Coordinates of C-alpha atoms in Angstrom, one line a residue:
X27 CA 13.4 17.0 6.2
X28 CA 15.2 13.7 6.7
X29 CA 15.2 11.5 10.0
X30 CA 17.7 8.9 10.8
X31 CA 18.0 6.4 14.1
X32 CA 20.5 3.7 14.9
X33 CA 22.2 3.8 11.7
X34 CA 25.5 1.9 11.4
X35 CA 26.8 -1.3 12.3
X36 CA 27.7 -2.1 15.8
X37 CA 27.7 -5.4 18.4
X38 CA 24.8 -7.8 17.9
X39 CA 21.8 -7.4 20.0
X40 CA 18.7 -9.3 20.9
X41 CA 15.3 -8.7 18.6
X42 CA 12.1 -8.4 20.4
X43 CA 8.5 -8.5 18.6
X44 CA 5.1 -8.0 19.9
X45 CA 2.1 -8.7 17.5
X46 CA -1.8 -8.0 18.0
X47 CA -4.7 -6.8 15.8
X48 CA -8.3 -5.2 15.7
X49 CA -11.1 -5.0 13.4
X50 CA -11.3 -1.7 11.6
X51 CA -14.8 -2.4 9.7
X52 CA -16.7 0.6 9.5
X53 CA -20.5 1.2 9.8
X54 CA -22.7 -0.2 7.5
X55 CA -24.1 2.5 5.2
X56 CA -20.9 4.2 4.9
X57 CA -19.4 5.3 1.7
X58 CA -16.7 3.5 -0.1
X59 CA -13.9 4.5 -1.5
X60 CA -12.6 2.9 -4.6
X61 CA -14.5 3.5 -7.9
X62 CA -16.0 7.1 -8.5
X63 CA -18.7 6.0 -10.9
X64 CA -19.9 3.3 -7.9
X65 CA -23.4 4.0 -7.6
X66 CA -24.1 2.0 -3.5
X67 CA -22.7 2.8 0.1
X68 CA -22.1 -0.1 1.8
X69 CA -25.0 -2.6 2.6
X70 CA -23.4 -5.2 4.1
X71 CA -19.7 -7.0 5.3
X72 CA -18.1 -9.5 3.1
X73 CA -15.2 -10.2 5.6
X74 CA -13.6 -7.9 8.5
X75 CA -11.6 -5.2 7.8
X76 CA -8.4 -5.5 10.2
X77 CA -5.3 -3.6 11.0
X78 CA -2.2 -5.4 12.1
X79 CA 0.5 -4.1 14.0
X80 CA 4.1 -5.8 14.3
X81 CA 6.5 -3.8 16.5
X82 CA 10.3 -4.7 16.7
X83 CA 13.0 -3.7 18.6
X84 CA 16.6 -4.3 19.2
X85 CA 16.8 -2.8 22.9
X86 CA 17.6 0.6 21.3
X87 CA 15.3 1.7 18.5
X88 CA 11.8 0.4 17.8
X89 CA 9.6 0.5 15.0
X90 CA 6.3 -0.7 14.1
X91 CA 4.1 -1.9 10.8
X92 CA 1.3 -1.8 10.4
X93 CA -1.0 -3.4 8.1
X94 CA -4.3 -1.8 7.3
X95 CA -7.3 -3.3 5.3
X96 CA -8.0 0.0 3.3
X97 CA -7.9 2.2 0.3
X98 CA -5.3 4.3 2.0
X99 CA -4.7 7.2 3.8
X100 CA -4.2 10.7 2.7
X101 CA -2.7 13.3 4.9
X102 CA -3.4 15.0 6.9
X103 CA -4.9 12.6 8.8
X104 CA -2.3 9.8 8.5
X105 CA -0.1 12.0 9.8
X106 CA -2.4 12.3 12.5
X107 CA -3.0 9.3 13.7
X108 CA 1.2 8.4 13.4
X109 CA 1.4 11.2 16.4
X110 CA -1.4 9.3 18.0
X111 CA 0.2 6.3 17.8
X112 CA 3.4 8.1 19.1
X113 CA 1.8 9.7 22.1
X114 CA 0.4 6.2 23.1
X115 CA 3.4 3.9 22.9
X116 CA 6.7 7.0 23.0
X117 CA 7.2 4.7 19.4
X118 CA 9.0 7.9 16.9
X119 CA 6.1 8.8 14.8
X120 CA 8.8 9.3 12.2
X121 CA 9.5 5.5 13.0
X122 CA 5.7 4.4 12.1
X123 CA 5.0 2.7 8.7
X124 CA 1.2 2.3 8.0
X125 CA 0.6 0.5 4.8
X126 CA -2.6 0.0 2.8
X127 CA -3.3 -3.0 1.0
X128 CA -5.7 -0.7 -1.4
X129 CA -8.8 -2.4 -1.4
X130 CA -11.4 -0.7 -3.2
X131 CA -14.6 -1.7 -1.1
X132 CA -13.5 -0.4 1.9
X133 CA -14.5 3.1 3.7
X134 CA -14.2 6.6 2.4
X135 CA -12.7 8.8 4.9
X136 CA -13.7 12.9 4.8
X137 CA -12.1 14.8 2.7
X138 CA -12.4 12.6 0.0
X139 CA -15.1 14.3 -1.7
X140 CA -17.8 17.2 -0.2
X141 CA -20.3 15.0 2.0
X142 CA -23.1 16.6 4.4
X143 CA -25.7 15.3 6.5
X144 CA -25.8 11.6 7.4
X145 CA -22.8 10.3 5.2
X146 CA -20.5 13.1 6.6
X147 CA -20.9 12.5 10.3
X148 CA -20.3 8.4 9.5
X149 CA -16.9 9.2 7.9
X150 CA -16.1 11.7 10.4
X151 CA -17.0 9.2 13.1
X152 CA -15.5 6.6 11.8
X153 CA -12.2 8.5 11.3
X154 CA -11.9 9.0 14.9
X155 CA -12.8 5.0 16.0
X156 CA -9.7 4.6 13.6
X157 CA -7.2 7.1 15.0
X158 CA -7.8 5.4 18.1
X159 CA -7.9 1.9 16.8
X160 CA -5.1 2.2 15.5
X161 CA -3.1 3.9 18.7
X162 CA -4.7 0.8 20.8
X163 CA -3.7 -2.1 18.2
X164 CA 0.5 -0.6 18.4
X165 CA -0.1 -0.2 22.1
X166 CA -1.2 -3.5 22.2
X167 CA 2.0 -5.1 20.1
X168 CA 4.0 -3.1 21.9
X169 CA 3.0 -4.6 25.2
X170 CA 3.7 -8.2 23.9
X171 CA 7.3 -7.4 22.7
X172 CA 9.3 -10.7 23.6
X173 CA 12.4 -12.4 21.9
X174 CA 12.2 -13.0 18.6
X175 CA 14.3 -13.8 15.6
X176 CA 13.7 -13.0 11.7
X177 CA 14.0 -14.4 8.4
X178 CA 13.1 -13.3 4.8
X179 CA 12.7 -15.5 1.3
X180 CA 11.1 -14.6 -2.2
X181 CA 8.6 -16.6 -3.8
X182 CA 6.8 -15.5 -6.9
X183 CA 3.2 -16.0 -8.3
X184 CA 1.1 -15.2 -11.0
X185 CA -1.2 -12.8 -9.7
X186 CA -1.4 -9.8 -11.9
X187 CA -1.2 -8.1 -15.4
X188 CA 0.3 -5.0 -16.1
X189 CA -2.8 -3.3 -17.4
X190 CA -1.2 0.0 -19.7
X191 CA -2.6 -1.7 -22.6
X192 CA -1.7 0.3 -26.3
X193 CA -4.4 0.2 -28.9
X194 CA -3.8 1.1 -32.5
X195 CA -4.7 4.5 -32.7
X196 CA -2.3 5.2 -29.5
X197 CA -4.5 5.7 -26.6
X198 CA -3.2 3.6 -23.2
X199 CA -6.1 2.3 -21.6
X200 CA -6.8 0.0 -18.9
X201 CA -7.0 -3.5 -20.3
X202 CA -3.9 -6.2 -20.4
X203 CA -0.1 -5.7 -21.6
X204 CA 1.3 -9.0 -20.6
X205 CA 4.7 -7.3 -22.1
X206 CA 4.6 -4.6 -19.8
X207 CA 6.3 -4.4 -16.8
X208 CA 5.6 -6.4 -13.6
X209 CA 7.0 -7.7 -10.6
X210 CA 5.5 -11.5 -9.8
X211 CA 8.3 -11.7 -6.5
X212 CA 6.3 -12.6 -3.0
X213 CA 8.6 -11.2 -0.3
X214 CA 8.3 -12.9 3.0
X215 CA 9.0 -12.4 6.2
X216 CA 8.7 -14.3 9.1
X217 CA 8.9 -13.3 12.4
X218 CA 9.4 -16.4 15.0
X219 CA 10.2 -16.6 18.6
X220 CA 13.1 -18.1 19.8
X221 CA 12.4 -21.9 19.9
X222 CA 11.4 -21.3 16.0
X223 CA 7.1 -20.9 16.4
X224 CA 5.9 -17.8 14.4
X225 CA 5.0 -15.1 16.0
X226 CA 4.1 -13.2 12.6
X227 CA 3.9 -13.3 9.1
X228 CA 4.7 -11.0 6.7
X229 CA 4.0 -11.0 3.2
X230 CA 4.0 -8.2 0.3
X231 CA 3.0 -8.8 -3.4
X232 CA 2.0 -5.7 -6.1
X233 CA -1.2 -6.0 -7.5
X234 CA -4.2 -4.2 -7.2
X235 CA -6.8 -5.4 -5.0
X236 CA -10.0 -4.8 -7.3
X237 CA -11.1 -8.7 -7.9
X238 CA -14.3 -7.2 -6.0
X239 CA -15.6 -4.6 -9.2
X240 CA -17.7 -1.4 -8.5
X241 CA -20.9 -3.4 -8.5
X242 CA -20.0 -5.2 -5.1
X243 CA -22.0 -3.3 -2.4
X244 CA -20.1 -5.3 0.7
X245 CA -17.3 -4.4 2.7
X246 CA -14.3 -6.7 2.4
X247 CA -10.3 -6.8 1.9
X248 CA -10.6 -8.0 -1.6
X249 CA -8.7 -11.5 -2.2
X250 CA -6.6 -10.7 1.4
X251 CA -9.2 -11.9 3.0
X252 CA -8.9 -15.2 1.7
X253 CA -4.8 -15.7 1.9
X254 CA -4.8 -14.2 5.1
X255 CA -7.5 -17.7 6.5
X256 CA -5.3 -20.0 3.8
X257 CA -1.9 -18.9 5.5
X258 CA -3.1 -17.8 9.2
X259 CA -4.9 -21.7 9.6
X260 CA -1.3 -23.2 8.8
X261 CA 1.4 -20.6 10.5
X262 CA -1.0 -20.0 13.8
X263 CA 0.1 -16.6 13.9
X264 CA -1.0 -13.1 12.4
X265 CA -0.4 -12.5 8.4
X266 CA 0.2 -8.8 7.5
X267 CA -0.3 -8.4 3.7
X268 CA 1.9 -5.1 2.5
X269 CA 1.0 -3.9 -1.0
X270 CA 4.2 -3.3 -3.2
X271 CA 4.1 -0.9 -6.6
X272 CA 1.1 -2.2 -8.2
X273 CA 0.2 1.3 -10.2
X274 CA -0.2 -0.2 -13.0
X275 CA -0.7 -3.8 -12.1
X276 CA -4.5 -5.4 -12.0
X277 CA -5.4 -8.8 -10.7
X278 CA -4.8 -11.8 -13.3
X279 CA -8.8 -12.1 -13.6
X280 CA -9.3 -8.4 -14.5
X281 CA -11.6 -5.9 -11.9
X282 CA -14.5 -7.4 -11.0
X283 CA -17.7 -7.2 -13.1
X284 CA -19.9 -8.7 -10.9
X285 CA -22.2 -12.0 -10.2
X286 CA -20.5 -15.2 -8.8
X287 CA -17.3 -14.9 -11.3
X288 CA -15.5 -12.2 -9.4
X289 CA -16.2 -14.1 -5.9
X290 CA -14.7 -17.4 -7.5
X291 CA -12.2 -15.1 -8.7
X292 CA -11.3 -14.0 -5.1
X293 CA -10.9 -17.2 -3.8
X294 CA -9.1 -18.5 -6.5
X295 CA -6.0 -15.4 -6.5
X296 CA -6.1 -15.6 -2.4
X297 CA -5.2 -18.9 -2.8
X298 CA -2.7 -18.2 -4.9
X299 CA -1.1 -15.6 -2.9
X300 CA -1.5 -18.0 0.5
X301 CA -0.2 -21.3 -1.0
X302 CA 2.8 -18.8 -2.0
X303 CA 3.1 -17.7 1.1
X304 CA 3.2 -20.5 2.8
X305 CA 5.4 -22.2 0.3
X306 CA 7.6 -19.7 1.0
X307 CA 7.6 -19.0 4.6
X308 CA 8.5 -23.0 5.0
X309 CA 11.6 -23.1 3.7
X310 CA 12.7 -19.9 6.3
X311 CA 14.8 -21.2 9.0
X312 CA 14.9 -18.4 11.9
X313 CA 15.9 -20.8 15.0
X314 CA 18.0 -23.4 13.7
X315 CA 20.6 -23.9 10.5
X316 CA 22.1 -27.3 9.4
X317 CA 25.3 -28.7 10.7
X318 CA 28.6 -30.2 9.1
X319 CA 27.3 -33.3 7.1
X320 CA 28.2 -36.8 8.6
X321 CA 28.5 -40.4 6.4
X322 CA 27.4 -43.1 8.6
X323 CA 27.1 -46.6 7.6
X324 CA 24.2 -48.7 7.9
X325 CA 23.2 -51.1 5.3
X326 CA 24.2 -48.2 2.8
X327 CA 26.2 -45.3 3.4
X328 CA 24.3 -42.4 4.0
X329 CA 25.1 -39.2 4.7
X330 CA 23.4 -37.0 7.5
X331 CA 23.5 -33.7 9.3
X332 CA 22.3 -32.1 12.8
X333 CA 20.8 -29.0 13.0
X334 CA 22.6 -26.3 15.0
X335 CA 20.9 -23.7 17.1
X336 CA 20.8 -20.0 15.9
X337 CA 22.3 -17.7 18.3
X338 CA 19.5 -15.4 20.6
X339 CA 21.7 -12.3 19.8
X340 CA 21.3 -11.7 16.3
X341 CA 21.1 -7.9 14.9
X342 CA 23.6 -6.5 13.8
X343 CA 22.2 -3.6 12.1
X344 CA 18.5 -1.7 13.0
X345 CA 17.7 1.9 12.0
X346 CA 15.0 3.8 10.1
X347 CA 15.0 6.6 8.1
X348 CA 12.9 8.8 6.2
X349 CA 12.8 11.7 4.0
X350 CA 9.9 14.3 2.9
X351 CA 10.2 15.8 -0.7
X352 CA 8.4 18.6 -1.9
X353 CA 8.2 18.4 -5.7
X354 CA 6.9 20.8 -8.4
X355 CA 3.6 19.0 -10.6
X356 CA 3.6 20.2 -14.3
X357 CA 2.5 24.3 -15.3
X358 CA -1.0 24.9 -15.2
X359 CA -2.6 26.4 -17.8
X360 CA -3.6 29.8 -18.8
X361 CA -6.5 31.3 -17.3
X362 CA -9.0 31.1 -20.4
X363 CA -8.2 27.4 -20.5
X364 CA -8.8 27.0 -17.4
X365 CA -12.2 28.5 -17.7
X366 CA -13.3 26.8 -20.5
X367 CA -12.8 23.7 -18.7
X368 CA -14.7 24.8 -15.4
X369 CA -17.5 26.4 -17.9
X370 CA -17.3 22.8 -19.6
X371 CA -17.4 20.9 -16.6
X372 CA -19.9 22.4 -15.3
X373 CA -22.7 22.7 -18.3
X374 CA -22.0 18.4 -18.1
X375 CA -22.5 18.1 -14.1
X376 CA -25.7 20.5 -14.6
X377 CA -26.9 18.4 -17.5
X378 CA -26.6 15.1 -16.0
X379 CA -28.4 16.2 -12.4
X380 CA -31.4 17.6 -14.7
X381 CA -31.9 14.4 -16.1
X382 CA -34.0 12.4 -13.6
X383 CA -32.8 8.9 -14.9
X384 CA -29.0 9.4 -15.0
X385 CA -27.3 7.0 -13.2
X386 CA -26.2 7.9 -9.9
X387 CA -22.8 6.8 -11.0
X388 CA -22.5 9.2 -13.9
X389 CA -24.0 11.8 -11.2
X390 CA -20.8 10.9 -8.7
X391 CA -18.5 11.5 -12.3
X392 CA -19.8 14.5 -13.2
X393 CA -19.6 16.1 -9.7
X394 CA -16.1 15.0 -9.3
X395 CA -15.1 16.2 -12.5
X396 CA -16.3 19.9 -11.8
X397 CA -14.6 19.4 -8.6
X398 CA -11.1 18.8 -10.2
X399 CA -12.0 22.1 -12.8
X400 CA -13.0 24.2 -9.7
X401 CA -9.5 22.9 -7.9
X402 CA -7.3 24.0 -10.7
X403 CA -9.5 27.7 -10.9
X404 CA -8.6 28.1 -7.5
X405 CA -5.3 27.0 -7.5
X406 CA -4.4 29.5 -10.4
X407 CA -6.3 32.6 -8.2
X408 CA -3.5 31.8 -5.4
X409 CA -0.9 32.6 -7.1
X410 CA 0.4 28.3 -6.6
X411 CA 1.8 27.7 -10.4
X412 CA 3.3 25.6 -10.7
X413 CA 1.7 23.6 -8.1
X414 CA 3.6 21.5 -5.4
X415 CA 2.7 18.3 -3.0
X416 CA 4.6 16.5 -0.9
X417 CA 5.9 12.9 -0.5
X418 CA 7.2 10.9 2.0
X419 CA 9.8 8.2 1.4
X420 CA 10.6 5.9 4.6
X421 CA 12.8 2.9 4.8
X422 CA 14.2 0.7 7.4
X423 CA 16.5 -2.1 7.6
X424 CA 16.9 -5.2 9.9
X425 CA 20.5 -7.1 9.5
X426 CA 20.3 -7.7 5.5
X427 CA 16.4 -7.1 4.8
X428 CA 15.7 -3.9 3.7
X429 CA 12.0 -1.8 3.2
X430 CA 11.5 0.8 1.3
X431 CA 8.1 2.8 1.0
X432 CA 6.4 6.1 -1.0
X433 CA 3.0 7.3 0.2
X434 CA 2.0 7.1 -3.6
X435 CA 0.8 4.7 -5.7
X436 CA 4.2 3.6 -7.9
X437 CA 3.9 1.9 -11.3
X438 CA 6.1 -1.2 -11.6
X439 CA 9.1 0.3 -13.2
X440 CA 10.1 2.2 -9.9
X441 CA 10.1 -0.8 -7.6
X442 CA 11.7 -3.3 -9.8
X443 CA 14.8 -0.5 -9.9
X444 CA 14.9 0.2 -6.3
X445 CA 15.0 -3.9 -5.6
X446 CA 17.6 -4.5 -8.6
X447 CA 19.7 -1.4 -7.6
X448 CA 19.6 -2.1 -3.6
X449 CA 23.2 -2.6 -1.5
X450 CA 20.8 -5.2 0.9
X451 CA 20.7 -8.8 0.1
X452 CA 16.9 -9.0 0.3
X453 CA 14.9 -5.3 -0.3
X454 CA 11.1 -5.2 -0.1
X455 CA 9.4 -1.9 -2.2
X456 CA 6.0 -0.8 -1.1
X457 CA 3.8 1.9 -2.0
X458 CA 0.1 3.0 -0.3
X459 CA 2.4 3.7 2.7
X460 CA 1.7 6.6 5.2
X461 CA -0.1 8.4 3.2
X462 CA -1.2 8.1 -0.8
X463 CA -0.9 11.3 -3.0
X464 CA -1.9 9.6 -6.5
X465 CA 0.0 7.6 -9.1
X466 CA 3.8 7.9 -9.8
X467 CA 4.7 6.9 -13.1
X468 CA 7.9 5.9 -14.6
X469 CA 9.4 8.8 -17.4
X470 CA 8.4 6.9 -20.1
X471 CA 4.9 7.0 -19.4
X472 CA 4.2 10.4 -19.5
X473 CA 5.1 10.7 -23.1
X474 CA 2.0 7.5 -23.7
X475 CA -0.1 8.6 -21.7
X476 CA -2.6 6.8 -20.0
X477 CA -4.8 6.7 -16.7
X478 CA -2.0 6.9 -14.4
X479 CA -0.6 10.0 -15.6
X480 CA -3.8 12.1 -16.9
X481 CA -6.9 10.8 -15.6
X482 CA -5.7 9.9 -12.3
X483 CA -5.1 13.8 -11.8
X484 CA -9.0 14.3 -11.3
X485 CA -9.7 11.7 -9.4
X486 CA -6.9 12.1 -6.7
X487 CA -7.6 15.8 -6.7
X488 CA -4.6 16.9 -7.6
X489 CA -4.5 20.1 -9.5
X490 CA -2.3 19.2 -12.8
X491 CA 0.1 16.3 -13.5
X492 CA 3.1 15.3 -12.1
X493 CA 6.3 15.5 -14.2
X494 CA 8.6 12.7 -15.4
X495 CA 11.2 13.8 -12.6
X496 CA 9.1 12.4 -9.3
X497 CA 10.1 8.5 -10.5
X498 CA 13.9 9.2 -10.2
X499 CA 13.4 11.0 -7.3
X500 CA 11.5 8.1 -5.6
X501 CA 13.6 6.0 -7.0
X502 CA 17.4 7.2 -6.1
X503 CA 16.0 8.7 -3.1
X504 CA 14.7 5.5 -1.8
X505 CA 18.5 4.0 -2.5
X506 CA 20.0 6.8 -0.7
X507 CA 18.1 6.0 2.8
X508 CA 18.7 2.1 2.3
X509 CA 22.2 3.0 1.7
X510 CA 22.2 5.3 4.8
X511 CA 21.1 3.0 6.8

């Protein structure tokens, strides 16, 4: 079912933007979400987790990002807390993007994985703090809407690696292909009130936020945390970092294998990202432009130029729209097979919890691997073959600045098309966005093979593969709403 608001062009209105944020850090002692063979909950904060919430409006529709530090949010409880945020501000909860900048030492949220006792009340209690949280910070934007202006620029920066690395014999591991595909583009947007100060900045890059490896037992943002101080000491206003397709994209520096490397590490690629940023948002002019250019004569001739105001009433075009697709995954297999794999799966899970000096991260791997065989089982027994899930795509345009968004994790490939193929001057491509299904690889990848399209199955859940047609479908799908709109 598709949505659509203010689509079209019509006379140009006055922008309006209200900005605020909260801290979203969990309790210490809570799970985190991230790496299944992690063997600690939390034991301690590294930096804040925050959401940031930037709500805009021409006078007729409104719409509001917002930026959370988090491994995402599956359904339904992003959905959830969208209606929340609706009921608290009348803001469309189809007109609600919440975006995840993926860290991987934040909070694990129930449903994840079967918790009891202790660890199940933490993540159910902290599920409801961030419902509301995240109600209160849009609530709060919303009440500081005033006029605003907006500008857009790309910068680009080293930052990642795609990581679908081939070895000899075939197999696609994780590791480095620096031939594979990657997008090094740092959108920007800035957000500035009328006499040109910024009222918020916004930045998106694609590359996984995993500097901090499975050994770090601290809550933090990953290298955000860092760019976000770099680039909120200089602009004096609010940074929201929105993660783009970075599938198949890991930090420069690899995933984090612990001791003081990977914090020098994090440092070093948030300064990379900020210095970008701010490199970047500099050269956007949102109040001002230059004049006709003047020769004067002093002691040489020299030519000069005054700067001309910016008219107040500057949108010409404001909408969102947004489309849910329901999508067939690949055939499951016959029953026998998928016996075999449950009796399999679970002779491994029972040997490893016998063994009274396994790790407790080959214990977490083994139970969510008998999980997954179980899923499929049961899957088959309801009749649901071939299986289906559904995706949301959303998108929204501002005068010539498009954003387009999957709740999925996208390889490369699928945002590098919709930006190349986009009728907008300047499109931004995210994924982690209201919601996060699993990995959505390009067609070409299926027939390698590879994390993304095999082994992310189990650990997402999800009861067989997805099948080379869900890329297109993002894809053209993504250009028909920014073309809509």
């Amino acid at each position: 079912m598709g949505t659509a608001s203010n689509l079209g062009m019509r006379a140009k209105r006055l922008l309006r933007a209200g900005v605020a944020r909260c801290v979203i850090t969990p309790p210490v002692g809570i799970r985190m979400l991230g790496y299944t063979v992690q063997e600690d909950c939390s034991k301690s904060v590294l930096d804040e987790l925050t959401a940031t919430a930037l709500v805009l409006t021409d006078g007729i529709g409104v719409m509001c990002i917002v930026a959370c530090d988090i491994l995402h949010i599956q359904n339904p409880h992003c959905d959830r807390i969208r209606e929340h945020i609706s009921r608290r501000t009348s803001i469309p909860a189809a007109n609600v993007l919440l975006n995840f900048c993926h860290t991987h030492v934040g909070p694990m949220l129930p449903g994840w994985q079967p918790e009891a006792g202790e660890q199940a009340g933490l993540q159910q209690n902290y599920l409801g703090f961030l419902t509301d949280a995240l109600a209160g910070v849009v609530a709060a934007a919303h009440d500081r809407l005033q006029p605003a202006r907006i500008g857009s620029a790309k910068g680009a920066a080293p930052l990642g690696v795609n990581r679908r690395e081939k070895l000899s014999d075939g197999r696609v591991i994780i590791g480095e292909n620096p031939d594979g595909a990657i997008d090094r583009t740092i959108d920007v947007v800035r957000v500035d009130d009328l006499a040109g100060k910024t009222i918020a900045c916004l930045a998106s890059a694609a590359v996984h936020t995993i500097v901090l490896g499975p050994k770090t037992a601290s809550l933090a943002p990953d290298f955000i945390g860092p760019a976000r101080q770099i680039i909120e000491t200089t602009t004096g206003a609010p940074f929201l970092f929105l993660q783009g397709a970075a599938g198949n994209i890991n930090p420069a520096c690899g995933i984090g294998a612990g001791g003081p490397e990977q914090y020098d590490d994090l440092v070093r690629l948030g300064a990379m990202l900020g210095g970008e940023v701010l490199k970047t948002w500099g050269q956007i002019r949102t109040h001002n432009r230059r004049g006709p250019r003047r020769v004067v004569q002093s002691v040489a001739t020299l030519s000069t130029w005054n700067y001309e105001p910016v008219p107040a009433e500057c949108i010409e075009h404001f909408g969102v729209s947004r489309k849910r697709l329901v999508l067939d995954m690949a055939p499951l297999p016959d029953r026998d097979t998928i016996e075999q794999k449950l009796d399999h799966f679970r002779r491994e899970r029972d040997a490893v919890f016998s063994d009274p000096d396994s790790p407790r991260g080959r214990r977490h791997v083994a139970d969510r691997m008998y999980q997954w065989a179980q899923l499929v089982a049961d899957t088959f027994d309801r009749g649901e073959n071939p299986p289906k899930i559904e995706i949301e795509v959303w998108a929204a345009r501002i005068n010539d600045l498009g954003i387009a968004t999957v709740s999925a994790e996208p390889l490369a490939e699928l945002g590098l098309e919709v930006k190349q193929r986009s009728p907008l001057g300047h499109t931004i491509f995210l994924g982690y966005s209201n919601g996060c299904i699993g990995y959505i690889p390009p067609p070409a990848a299926f027939a390698e093979g590879g994390m993304e399209v095999l082994e992310s199955t189990w650990n997402y859940h999800l009861p067989s593969q997805l099948t080379p047609k869900w890329g297109p479908a993002v894809v053209e799908t993504s250009l028909e709403l920014l073309r809509a709109l």
